[in-house]
mmCIF file of C-alpha atoms in Angstrom:
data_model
loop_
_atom_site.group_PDB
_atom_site.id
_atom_site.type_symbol
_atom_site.label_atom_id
_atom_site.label_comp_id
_atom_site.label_asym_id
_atom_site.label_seq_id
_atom_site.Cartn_x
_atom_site.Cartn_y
_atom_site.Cartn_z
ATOM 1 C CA UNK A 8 140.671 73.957 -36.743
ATOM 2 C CA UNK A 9 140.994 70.659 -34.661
ATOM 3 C CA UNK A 10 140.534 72.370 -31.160
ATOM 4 C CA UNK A 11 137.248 74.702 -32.566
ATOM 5 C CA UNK A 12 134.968 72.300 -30.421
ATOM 6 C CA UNK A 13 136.639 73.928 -27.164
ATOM 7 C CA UNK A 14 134.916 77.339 -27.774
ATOM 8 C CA UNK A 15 131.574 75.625 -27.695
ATOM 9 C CA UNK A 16 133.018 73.790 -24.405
ATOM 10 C CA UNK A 17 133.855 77.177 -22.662
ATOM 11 C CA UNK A 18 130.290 78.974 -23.500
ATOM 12 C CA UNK A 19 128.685 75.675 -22.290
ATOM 13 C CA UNK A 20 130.170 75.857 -19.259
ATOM 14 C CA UNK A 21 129.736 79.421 -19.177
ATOM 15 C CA UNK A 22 126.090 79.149 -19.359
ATOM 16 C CA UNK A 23 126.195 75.974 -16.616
ATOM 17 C CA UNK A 24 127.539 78.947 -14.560
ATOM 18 C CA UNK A 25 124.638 81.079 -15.088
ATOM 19 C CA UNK A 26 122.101 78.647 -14.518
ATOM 20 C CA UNK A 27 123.421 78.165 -11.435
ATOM 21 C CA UNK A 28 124.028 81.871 -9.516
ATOM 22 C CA UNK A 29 120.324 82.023 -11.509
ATOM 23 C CA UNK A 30 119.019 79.750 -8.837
ATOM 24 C CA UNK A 31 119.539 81.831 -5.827
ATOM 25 C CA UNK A 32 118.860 85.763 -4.384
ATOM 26 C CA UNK A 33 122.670 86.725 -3.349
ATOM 27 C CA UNK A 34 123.431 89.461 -0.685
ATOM 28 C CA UNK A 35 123.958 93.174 -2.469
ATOM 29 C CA UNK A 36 127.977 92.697 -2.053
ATOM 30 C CA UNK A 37 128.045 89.424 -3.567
ATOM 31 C CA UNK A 38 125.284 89.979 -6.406
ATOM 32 C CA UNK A 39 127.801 92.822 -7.546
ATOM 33 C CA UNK A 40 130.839 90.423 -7.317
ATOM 34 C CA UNK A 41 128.323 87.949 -9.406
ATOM 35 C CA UNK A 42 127.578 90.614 -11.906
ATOM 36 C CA UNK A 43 131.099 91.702 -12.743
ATOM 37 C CA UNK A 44 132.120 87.854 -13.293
ATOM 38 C CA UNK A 45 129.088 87.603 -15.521
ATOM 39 C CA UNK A 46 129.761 90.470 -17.625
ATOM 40 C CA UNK A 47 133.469 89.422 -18.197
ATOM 41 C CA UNK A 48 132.302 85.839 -18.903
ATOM 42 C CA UNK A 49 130.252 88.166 -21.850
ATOM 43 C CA UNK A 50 132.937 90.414 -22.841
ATOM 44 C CA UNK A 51 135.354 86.696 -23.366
ATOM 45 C CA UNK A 52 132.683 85.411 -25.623
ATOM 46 C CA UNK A 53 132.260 88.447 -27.640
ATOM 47 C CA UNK A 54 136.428 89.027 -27.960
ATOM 48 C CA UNK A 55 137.705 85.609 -27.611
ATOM 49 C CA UNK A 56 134.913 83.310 -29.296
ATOM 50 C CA UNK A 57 132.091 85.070 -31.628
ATOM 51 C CA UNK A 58 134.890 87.370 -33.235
ATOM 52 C CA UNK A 59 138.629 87.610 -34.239
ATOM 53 C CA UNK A 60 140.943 89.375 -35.658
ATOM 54 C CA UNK A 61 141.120 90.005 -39.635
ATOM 55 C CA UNK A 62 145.018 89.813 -39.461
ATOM 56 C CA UNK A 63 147.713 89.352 -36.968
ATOM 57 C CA UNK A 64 147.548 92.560 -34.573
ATOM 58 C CA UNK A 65 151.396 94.114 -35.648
ATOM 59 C CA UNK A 66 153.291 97.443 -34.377
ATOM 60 C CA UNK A 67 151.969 98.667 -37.958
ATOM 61 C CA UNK A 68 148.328 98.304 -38.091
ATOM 62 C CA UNK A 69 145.875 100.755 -35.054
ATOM 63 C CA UNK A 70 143.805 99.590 -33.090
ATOM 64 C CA UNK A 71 141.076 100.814 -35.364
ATOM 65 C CA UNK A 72 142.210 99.105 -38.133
ATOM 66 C CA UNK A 73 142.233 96.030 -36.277
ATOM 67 C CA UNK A 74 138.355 95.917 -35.588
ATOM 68 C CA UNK A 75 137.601 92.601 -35.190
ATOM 69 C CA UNK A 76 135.132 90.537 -37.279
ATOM 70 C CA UNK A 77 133.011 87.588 -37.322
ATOM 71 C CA UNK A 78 134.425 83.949 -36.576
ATOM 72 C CA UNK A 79 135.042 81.897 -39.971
ATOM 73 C CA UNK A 80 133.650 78.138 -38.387
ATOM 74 C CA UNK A 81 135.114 75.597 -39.710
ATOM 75 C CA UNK A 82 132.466 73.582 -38.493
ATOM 76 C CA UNK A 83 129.456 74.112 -38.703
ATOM 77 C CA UNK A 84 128.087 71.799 -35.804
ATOM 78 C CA UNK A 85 130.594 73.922 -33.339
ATOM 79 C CA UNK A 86 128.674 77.410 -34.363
ATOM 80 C CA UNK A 87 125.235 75.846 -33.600
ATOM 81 C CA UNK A 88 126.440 74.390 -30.794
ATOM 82 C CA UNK A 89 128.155 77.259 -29.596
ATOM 83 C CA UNK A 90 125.175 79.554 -30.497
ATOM 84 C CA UNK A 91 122.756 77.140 -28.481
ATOM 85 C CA UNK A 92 124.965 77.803 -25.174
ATOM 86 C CA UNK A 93 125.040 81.354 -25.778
ATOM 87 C CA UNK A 94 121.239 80.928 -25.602
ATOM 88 C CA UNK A 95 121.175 79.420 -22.723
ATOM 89 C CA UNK A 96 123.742 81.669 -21.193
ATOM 90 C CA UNK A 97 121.570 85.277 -21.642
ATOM 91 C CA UNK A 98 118.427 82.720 -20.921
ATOM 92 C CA UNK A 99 119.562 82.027 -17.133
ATOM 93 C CA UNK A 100 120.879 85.666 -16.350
ATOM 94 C CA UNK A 101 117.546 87.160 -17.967
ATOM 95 C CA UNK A 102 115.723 84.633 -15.072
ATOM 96 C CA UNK A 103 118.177 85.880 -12.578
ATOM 97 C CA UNK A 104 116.640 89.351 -13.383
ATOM 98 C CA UNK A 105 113.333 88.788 -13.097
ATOM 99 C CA UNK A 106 113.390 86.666 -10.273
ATOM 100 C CA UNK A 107 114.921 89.664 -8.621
ATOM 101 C CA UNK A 108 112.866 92.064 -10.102
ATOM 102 C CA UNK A 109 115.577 94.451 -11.064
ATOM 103 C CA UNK A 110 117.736 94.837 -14.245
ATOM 104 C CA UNK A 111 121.100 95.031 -12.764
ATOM 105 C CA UNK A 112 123.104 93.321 -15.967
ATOM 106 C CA UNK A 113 123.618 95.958 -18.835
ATOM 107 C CA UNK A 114 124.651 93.646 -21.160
ATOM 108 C CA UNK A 115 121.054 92.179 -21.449
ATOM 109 C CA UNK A 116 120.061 95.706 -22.949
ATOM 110 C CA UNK A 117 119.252 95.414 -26.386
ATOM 111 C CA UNK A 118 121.653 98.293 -27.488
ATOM 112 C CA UNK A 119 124.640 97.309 -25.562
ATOM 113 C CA UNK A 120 127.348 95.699 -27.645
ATOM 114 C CA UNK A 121 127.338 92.168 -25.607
ATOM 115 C CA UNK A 122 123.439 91.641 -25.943
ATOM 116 C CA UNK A 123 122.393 88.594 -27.322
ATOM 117 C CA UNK A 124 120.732 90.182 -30.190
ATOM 118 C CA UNK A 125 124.166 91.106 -31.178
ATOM 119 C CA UNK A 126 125.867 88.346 -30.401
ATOM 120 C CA UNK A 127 123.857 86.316 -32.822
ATOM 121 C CA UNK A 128 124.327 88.421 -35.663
ATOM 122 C CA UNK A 129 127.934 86.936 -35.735
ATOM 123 C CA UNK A 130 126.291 83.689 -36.901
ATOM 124 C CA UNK A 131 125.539 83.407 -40.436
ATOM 125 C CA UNK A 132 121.694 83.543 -41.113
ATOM 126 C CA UNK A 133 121.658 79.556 -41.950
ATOM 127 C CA UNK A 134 123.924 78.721 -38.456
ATOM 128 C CA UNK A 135 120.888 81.226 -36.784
ATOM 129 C CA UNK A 136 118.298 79.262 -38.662
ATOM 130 C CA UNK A 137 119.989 75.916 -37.203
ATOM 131 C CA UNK A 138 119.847 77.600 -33.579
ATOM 132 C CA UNK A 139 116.225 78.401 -33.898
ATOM 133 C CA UNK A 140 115.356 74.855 -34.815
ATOM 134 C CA UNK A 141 117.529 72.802 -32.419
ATOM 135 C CA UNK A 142 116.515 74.776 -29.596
ATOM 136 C CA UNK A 143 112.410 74.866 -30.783
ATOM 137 C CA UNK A 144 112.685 71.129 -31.182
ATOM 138 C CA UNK A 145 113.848 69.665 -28.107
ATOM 139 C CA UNK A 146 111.245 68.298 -25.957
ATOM 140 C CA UNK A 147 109.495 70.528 -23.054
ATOM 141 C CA UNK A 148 111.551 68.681 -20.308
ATOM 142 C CA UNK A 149 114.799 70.365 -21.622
ATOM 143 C CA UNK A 150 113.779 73.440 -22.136
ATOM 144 C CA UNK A 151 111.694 74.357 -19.213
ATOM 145 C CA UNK A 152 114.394 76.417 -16.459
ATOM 146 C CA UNK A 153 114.285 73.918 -13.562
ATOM 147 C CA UNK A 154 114.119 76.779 -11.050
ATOM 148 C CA UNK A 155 110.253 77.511 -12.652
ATOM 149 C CA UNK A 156 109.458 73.760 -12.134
ATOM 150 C CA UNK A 157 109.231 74.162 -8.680
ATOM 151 C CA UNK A 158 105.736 75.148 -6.880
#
């Protein structure tokens, strides 16, 4: 698929998103607002990106017969890239969390269905492998949270 490089786009920006309400202590009202915006951003790439549907959805088939599976990539690059953003996506909310010191995202629970535990078990165990090495290789400068760089 020509336009496949777009998902990766979305969960990058996605995950720009959540570095950036990461870097600040909101007011109760507007840490809720932040939360529910979060967890839909995790709900789209669940539905819309790391799954679809087997078939076309049709007046025929239930809703239980159309569970949705793991995304065939056509490119390979696009799932590690995409899998790398998704990374960085859980990374910034889980520092939003403890800088808070409260868990107030469910979806960072290991058993809930949007965790990231789950989310990379769409990925086939080479595109995981691919992850792991791409994001243990880069140098300490890009991988260190530039929130914790400060004194």
């Amino acid at each position: 698929n020509e336009n496949e490089y777009r998902l990766s786009l979305s969960v990058q920006f996605y995950a720009e998103a959540s570095r950036v309400a990461s870097g600040y202590i909101y007011e109760w009202g507007d840490s809720l607002q932040l939360t529910k915006v979060m967890a839909k951003l995790a709900d789209y790439i669940l539905d819309e990106i790391m799954t679809a549907s087997p078939q076309p959805a049709t007046a025929t088939h239930s809703k239980s017969n159309n569970r949705r599976v793991a995304r065939t990539w056509h490119d390979k690059n696009n799932a590690i890239s995409t899998g790398t953003w998704v990374a960085a996506f859980y990374d910034s909310l889980l520092y939003w969390e403890e800088k808070t010191g409260c868990q107030f995202l469910p979806f960072l629970n290991v058993g809930d269905a949007r965790s990231l535990g789950k989310m990379f078990s769409y990925f086939s165990v080479d595109v995981r492998r691919d992850i792991v090495n791409k994001l243990t290789s880069l140098p300490m400068a890009e991988t260190t949270p530039v929130n914790s760089m400060q004194p």
